[in-house]
Short mmCIF file of C-alpha atoms in Angstrom, two decimals:
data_model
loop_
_atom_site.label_atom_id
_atom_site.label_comp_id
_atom_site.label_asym_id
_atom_site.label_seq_id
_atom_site.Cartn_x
_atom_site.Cartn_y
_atom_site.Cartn_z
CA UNK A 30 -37.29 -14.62 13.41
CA UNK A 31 -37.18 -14.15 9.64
CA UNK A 32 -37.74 -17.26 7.78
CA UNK A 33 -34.35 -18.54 5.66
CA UNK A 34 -33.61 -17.46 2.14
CA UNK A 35 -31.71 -19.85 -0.18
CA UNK A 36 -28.78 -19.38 -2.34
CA UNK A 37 -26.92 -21.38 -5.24
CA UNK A 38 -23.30 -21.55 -6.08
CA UNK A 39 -23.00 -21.12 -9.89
CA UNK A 40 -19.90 -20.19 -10.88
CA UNK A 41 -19.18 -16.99 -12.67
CA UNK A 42 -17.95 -16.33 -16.55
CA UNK A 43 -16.29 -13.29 -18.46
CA UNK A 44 -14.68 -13.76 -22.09
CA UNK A 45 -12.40 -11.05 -21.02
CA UNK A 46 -9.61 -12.60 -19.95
CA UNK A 47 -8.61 -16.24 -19.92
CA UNK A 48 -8.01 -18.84 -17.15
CA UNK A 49 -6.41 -22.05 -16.04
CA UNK A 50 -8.45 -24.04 -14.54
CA UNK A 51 -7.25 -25.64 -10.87
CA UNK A 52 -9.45 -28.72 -11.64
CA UNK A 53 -8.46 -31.91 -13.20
CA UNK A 54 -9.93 -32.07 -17.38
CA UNK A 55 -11.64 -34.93 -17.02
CA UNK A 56 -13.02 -34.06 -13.98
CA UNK A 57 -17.15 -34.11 -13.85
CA UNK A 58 -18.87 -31.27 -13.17
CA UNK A 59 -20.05 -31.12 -9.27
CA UNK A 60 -23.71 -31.16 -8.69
CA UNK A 61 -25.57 -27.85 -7.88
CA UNK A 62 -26.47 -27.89 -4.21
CA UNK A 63 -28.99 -25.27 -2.61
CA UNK A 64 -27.74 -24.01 0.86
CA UNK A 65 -30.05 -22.90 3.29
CA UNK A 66 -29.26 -19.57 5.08
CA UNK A 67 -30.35 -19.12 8.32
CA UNK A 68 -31.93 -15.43 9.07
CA UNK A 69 -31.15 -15.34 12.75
CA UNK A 70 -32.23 -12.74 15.31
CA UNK A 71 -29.77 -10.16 14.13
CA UNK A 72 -30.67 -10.49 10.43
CA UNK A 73 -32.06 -6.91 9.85
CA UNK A 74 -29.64 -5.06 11.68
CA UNK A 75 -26.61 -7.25 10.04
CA UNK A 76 -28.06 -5.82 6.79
CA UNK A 77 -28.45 -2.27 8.14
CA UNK A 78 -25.19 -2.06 9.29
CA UNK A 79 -23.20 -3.53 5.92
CA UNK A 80 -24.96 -0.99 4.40
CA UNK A 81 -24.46 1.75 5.96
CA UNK A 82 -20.79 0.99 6.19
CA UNK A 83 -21.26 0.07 2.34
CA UNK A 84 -21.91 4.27 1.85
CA UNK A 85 -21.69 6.24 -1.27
CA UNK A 86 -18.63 7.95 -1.17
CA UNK A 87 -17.02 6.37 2.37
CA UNK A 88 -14.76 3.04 3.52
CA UNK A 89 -13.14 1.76 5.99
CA UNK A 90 -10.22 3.33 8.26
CA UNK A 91 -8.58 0.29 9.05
CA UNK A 92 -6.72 0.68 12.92
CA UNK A 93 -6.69 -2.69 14.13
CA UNK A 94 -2.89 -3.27 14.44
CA UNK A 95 -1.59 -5.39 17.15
CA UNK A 96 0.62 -3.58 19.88
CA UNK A 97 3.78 -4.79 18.31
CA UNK A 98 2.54 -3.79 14.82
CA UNK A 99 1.58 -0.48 16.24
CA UNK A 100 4.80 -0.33 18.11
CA UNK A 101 6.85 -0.31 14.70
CA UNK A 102 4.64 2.55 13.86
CA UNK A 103 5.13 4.83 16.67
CA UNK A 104 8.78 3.71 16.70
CA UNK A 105 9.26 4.88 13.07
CA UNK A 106 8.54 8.46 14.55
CA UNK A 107 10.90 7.60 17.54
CA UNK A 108 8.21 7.40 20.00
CA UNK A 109 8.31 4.49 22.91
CA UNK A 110 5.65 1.17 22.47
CA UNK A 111 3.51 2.46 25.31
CA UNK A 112 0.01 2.49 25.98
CA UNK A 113 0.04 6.30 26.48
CA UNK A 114 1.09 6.79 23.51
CA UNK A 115 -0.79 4.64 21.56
CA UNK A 116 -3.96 6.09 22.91
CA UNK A 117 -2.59 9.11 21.62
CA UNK A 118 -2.25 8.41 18.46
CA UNK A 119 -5.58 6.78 17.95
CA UNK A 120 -6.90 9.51 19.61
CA UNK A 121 -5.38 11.48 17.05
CA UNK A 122 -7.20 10.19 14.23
CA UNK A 123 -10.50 8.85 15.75
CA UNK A 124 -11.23 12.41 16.92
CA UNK A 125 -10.58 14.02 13.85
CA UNK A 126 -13.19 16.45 12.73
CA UNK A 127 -15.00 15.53 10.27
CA UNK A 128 -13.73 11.99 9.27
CA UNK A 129 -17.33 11.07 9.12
CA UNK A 130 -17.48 12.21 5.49
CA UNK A 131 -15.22 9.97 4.20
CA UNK A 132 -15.06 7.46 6.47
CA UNK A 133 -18.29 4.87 7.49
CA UNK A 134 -16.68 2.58 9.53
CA UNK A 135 -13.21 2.35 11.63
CA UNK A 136 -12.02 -1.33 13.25
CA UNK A 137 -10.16 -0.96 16.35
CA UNK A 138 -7.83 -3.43 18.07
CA UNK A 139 -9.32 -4.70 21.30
CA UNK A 140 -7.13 -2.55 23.62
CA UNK A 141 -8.82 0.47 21.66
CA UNK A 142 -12.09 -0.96 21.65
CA UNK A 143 -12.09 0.01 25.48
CA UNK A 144 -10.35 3.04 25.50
CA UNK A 145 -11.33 6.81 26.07
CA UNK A 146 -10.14 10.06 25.32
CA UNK A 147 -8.04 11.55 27.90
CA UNK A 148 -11.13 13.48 28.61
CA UNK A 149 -12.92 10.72 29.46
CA UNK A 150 -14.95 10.07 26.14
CA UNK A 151 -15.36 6.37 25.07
CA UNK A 152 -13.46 5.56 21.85
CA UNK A 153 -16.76 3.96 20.67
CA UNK A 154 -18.84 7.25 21.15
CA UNK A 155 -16.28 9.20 19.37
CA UNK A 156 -17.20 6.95 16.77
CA UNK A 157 -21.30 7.02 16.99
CA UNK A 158 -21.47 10.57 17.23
CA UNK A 159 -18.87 11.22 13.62
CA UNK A 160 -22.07 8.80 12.64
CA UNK A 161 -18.91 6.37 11.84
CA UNK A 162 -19.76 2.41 12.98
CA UNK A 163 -17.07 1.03 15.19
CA UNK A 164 -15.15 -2.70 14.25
CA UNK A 165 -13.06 -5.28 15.83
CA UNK A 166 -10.38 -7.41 15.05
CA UNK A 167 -10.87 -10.62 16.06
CA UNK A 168 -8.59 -13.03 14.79
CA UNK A 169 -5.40 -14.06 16.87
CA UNK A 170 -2.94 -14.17 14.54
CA UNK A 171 -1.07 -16.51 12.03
CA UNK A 172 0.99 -19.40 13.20
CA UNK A 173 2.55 -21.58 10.87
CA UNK A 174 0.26 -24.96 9.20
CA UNK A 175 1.70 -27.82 9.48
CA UNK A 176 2.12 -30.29 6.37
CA UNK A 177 1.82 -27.12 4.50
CA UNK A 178 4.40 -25.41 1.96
CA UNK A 179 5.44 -23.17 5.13
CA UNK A 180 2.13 -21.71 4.98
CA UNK A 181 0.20 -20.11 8.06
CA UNK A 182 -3.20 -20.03 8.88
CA UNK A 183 -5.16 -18.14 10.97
CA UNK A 184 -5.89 -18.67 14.87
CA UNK A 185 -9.05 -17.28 16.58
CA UNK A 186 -11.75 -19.45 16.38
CA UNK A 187 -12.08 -20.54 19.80
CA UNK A 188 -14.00 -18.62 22.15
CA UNK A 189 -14.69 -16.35 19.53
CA UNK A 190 -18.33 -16.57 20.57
CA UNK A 191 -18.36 -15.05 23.81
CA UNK A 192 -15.61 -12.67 22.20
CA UNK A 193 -17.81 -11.19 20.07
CA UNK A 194 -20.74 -11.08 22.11
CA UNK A 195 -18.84 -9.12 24.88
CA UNK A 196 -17.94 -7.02 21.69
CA UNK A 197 -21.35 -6.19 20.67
CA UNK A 198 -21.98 -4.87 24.05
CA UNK A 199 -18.87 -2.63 24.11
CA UNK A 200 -20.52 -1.34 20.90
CA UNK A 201 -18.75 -3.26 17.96
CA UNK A 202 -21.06 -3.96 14.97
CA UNK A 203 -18.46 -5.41 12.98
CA UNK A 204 -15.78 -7.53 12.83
CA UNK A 205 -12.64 -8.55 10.72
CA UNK A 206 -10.59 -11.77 10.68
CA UNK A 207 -7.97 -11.63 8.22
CA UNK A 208 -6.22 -14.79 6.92
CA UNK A 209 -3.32 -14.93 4.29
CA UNK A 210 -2.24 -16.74 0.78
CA UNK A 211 0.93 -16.96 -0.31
CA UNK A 212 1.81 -17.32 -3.92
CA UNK A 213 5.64 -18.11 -3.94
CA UNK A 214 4.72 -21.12 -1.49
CA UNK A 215 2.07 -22.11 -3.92
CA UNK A 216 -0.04 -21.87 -2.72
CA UNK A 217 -1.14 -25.62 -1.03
CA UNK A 218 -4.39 -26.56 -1.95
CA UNK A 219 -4.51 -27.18 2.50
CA UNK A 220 -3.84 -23.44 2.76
CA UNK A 221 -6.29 -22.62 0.75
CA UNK A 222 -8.97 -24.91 2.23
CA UNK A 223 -7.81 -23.91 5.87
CA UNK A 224 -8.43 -20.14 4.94
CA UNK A 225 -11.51 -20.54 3.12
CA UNK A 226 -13.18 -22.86 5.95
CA UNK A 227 -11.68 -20.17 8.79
CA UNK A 228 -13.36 -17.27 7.77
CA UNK A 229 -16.75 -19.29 7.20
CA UNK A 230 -16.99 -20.40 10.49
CA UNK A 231 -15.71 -16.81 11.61
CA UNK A 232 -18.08 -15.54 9.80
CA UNK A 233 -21.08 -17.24 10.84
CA UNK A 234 -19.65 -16.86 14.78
CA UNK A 235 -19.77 -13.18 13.80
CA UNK A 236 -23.45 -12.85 12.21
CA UNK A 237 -25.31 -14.91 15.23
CA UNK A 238 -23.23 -12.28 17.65
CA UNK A 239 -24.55 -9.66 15.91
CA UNK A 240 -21.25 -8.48 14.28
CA UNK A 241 -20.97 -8.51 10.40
CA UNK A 242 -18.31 -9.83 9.31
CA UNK A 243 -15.09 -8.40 6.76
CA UNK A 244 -14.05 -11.43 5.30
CA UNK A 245 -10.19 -11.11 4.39
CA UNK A 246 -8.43 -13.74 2.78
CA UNK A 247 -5.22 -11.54 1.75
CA UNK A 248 -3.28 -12.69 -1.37
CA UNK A 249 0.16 -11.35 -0.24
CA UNK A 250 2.00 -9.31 -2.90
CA UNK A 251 4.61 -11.39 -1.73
CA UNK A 252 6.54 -12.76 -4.96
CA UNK A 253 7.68 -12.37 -8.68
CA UNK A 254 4.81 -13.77 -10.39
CA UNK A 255 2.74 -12.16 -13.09
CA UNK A 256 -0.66 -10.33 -13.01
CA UNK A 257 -2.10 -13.47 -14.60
CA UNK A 258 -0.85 -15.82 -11.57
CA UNK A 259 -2.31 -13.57 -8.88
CA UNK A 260 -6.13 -13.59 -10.80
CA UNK A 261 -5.40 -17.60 -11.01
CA UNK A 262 -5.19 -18.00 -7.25
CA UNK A 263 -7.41 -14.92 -6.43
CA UNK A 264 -10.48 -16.88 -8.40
CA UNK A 265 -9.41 -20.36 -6.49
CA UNK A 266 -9.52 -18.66 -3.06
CA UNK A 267 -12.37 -16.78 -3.73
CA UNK A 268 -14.10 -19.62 -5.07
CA UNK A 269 -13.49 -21.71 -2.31
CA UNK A 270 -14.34 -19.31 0.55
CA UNK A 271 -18.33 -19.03 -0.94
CA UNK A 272 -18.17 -22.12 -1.01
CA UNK A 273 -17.35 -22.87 3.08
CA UNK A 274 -19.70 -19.20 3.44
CA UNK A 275 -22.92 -21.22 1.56
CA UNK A 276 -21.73 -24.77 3.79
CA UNK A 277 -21.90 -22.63 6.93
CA UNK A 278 -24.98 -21.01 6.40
CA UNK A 279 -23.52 -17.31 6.09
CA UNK A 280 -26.11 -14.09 4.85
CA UNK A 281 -24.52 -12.67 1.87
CA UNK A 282 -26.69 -9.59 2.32
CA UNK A 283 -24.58 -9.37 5.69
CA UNK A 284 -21.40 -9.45 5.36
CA UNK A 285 -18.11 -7.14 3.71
CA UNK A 286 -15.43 -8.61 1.29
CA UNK A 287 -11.74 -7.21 2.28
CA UNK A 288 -9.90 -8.77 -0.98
CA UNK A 289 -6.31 -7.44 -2.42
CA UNK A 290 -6.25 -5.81 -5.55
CA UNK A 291 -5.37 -8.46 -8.36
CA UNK A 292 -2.06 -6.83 -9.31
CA UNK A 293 1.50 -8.58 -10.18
CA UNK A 294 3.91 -9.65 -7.40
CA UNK A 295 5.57 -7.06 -5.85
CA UNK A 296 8.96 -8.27 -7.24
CA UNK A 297 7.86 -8.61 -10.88
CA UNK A 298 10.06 -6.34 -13.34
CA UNK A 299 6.50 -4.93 -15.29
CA UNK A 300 4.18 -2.85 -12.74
CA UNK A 301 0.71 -2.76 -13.63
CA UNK A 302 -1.54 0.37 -14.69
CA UNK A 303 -4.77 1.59 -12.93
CA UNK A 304 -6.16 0.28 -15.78
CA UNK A 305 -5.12 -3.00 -16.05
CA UNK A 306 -5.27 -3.68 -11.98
CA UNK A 307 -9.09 -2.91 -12.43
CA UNK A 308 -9.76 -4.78 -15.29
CA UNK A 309 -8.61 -8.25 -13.79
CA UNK A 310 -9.56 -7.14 -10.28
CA UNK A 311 -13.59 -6.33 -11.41
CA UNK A 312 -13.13 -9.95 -13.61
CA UNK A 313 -11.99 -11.90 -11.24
CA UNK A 314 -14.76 -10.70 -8.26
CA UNK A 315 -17.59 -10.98 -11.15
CA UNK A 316 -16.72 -14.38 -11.75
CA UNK A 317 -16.31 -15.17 -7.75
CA UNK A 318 -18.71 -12.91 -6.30
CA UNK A 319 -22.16 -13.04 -6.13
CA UNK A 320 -24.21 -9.35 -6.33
CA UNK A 321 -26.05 -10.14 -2.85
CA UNK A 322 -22.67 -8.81 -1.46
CA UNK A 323 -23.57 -5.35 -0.39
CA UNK A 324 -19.85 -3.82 -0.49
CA UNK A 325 -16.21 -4.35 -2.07
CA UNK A 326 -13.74 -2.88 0.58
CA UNK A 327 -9.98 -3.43 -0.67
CA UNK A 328 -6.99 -4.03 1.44
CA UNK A 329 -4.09 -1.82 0.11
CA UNK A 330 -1.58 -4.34 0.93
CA UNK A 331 1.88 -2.15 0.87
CA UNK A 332 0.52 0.06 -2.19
CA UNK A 333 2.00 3.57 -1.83
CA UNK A 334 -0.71 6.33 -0.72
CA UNK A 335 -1.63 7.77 -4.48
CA UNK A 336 -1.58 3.85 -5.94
CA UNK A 337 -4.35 2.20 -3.67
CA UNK A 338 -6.47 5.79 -4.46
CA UNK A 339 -5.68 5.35 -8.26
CA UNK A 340 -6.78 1.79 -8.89
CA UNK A 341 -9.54 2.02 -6.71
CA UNK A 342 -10.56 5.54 -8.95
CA UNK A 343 -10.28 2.84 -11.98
CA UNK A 344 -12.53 0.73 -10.68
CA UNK A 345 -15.28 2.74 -9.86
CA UNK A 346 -15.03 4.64 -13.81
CA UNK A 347 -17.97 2.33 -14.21
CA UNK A 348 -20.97 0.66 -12.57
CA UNK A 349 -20.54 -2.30 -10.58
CA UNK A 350 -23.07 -4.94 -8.62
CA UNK A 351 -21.36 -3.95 -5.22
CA UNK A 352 -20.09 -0.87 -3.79
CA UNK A 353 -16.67 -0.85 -4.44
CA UNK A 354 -14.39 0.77 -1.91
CA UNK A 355 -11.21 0.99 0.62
CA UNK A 356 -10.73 -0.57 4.02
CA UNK A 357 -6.78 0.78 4.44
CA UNK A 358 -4.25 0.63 7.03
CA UNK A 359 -0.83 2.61 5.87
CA UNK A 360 -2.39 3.94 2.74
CA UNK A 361 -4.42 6.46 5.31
CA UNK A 362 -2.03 6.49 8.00
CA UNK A 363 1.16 6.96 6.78
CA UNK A 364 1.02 10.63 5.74
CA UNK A 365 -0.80 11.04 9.54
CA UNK A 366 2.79 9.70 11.01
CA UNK A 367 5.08 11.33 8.88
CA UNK A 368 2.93 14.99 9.76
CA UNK A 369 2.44 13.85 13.57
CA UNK A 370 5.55 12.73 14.85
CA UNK A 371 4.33 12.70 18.30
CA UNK A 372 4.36 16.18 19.13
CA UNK A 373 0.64 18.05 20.96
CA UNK A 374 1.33 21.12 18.40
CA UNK A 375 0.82 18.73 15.11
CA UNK A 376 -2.04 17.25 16.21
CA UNK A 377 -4.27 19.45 14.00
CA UNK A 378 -2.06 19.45 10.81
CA UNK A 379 -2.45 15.72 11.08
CA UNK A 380 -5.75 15.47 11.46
CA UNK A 381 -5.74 17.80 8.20
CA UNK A 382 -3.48 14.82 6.62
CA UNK A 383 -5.68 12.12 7.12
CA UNK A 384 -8.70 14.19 5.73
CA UNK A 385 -6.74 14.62 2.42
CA UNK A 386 -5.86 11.02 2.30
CA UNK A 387 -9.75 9.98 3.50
CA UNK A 388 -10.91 12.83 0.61
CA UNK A 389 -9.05 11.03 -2.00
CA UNK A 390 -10.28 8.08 -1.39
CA UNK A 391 -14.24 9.00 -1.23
CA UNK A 392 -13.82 10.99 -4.55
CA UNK A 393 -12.12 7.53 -5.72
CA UNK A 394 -15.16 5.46 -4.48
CA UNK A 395 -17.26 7.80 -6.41
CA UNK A 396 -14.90 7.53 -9.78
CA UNK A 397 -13.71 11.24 -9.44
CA UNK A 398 -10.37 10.95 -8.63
CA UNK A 399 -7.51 12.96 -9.93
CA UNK A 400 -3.56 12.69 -8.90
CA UNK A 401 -3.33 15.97 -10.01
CA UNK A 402 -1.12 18.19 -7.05
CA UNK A 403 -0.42 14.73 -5.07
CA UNK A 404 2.98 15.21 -3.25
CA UNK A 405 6.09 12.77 -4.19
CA UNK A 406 5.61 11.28 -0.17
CA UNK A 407 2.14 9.77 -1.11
CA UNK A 408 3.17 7.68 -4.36
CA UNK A 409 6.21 5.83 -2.42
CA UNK A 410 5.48 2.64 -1.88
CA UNK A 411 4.95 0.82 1.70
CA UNK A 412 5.66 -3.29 0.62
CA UNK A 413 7.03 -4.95 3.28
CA UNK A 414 8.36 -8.64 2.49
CA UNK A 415 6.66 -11.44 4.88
CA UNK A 416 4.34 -8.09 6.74
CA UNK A 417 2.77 -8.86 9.45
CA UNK A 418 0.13 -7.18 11.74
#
């Protein structure tokens, strides 16, 4: 067993753009505290595998919806919430040729975790063979926190041990728990602490199961508010969740950060450049997070298609201390649907979609991204109020 490493908590500082800070003035400033992290048994290969999902020029296809979630989906295309035809549509884009270019990893819902092609392939070696490393989503779900400011937070925890373990033998080497913040409910200061401490003990669950873990605390686009709000609560979340990660003795060097993209509310009357999303989304995760972090994959969070490739072009126009790159749901999928709509004979002109979409977004990893031909469909945008998966 490796012998533990040690990490400190110092907070983070650009003159770039100003801050309020959530602390009282007069408030001392806390002592430094050394955590020890524990290098368990599955240190090196946690490490491998966050870096080899952490790719030049690759991210994250993000299929984890629930059954109900994916029901909307297939229902959009007027297709029945079956389990027929939800194989067949993950199917669809897990055996797309290819995909391993773009795409390093791809998390999976549980019932597709165990699946097969109807040829009798496991989902998982579909996976292996594209050289692409299979996920899981492991979290059960929000349900509403009481004493809060109608806030949620996020169920899961227990028997998430043996969970994961079973997962590792299916052939999962990562996980993803995702827990939300709400800005037009505040957001509490118990939401926030209830998140942060969730995914830390998630996370270490994950790492001594063998999984690394995404750690998602989604800042809904829910909301009015200005750009400025959503960096104010992105660096308090952020800052609280390294905190609970350092408490719980969680690698760095083995895990993956699934943050939102610090943009206005979806509701405010200005929308927000390329430009200007990157410049307060790369301040606020310099001051939050530390460069041990081996990769940066966003959530797109109801973007439209061509905005979640465009800001993540911005951010890459530039070095930065992590790889910076995508883990998305509907800004991959949605042209897929559209193309698909459940017929055999558009299976390969789908498959074609979601290798334009997965293109895109590898040239925008790499900072070498250009709208230039994008069609009208991919810059509508997907918000949902309250979304769920």
């Amino acid at each position: 067993m490796a012998s533990a490493s040690f990490v400190k908590l110092n907070s983070l500082s650009s003159p770039r753009i100003s801050h309020r800070s959530f602390a009282h003035p007069s408030a001392s400033p806390p002592p430094r505290v050394s955590f020890a992290i524990r290098a368990g048994a599955y240190s090196d290969e946690l490490v491998k595998t966050a870096k080899t999902i952490a790719s030049p020029g690759r991210g994250i296809l993000a299929i984890d919806e629930s059954n109900a979630t994916c029901g909307k989906r297939l229902a959009s295309i007027g297709l029945d919430n079956t389990e027929e035809n939800r194989q067949a549509y993950r199917q669809l884009l897990l055996t797309t040729p290819g995909l391993g270019d773009y795409i390093s990893g791809a998390i999976l819902f549980e019932e597709t975790l165990y699946q097969s092609t109807k040829d009798g392939k496991k989902f998982v070696d579909c996976l292996n063979d594209a050289k692409i490393v299979p996920g899981i989503k492991v979290d059960k779900g929000l349900v509403p926190l009481p004493g809060s400011n109608e806030e949620s937070w996020c169920q899961g925890l227990d028997g998430l041990a043996s969970r994961s373990a079973e997962y590792y033998k299916q052939g999962a080497r990562f996980a993803k728990w995702r827990t939300v913040v709400s800005i037009p409910c505040g957001p509490s200061a118990l939401a926030v602490k209830e998140a942060a401490w969730g995914l830390a003990r998630y996370a270490a669950i994950s790492q001594d199961n063998g999984l690394v873990p995404i750690v998602e605390p989604e800042i809904l686009l829910d909301g009015d508010h200005p750009i400025e709000r959503t960096l104010e609560v992105a660096e308090k979340v952020w800052s609280e969740v390294f905190f609970y990660l350092a408490q719980n003795n969680v690698m760095f060097e083995g895990i993956l950060l699934k943050p939102s993209m610090v943009t206005p509310g979806a509701e405010h009357k200005n929308k927000a450049s390329p430009e200007t999303v990157a410049e307060y989304t790369l301040t606020m995760l310099k001051r939050r997070v530390p460069p041990a972090v081996p990769g940066i994959m966003f959530l797109s969070g109801g973007q439209s298609e061509a905005e979640a490739t465009l800001n993540l072009n911005a951010m890459n126009q530039s070095p930065n201390p992590w790889h910076v790159s995508f883990s998305y749901a509907r800004a991959l999928q949605n042209s897929v649907l559209r193309t698909w709509q459940g017929k055999p004979e558009k299976i390969e002109d789908s498959q074609k979609a979601l290798l334009v979409r997965a293109k895109a977004n590898s040239l925008a990893q790499l900072g070498k991204y250009s709208a230039e031909g994008e069609n009208e469909d991919a810059k509508k945008g997907m918000f949902v109020k309250g979304y769920t998966y």
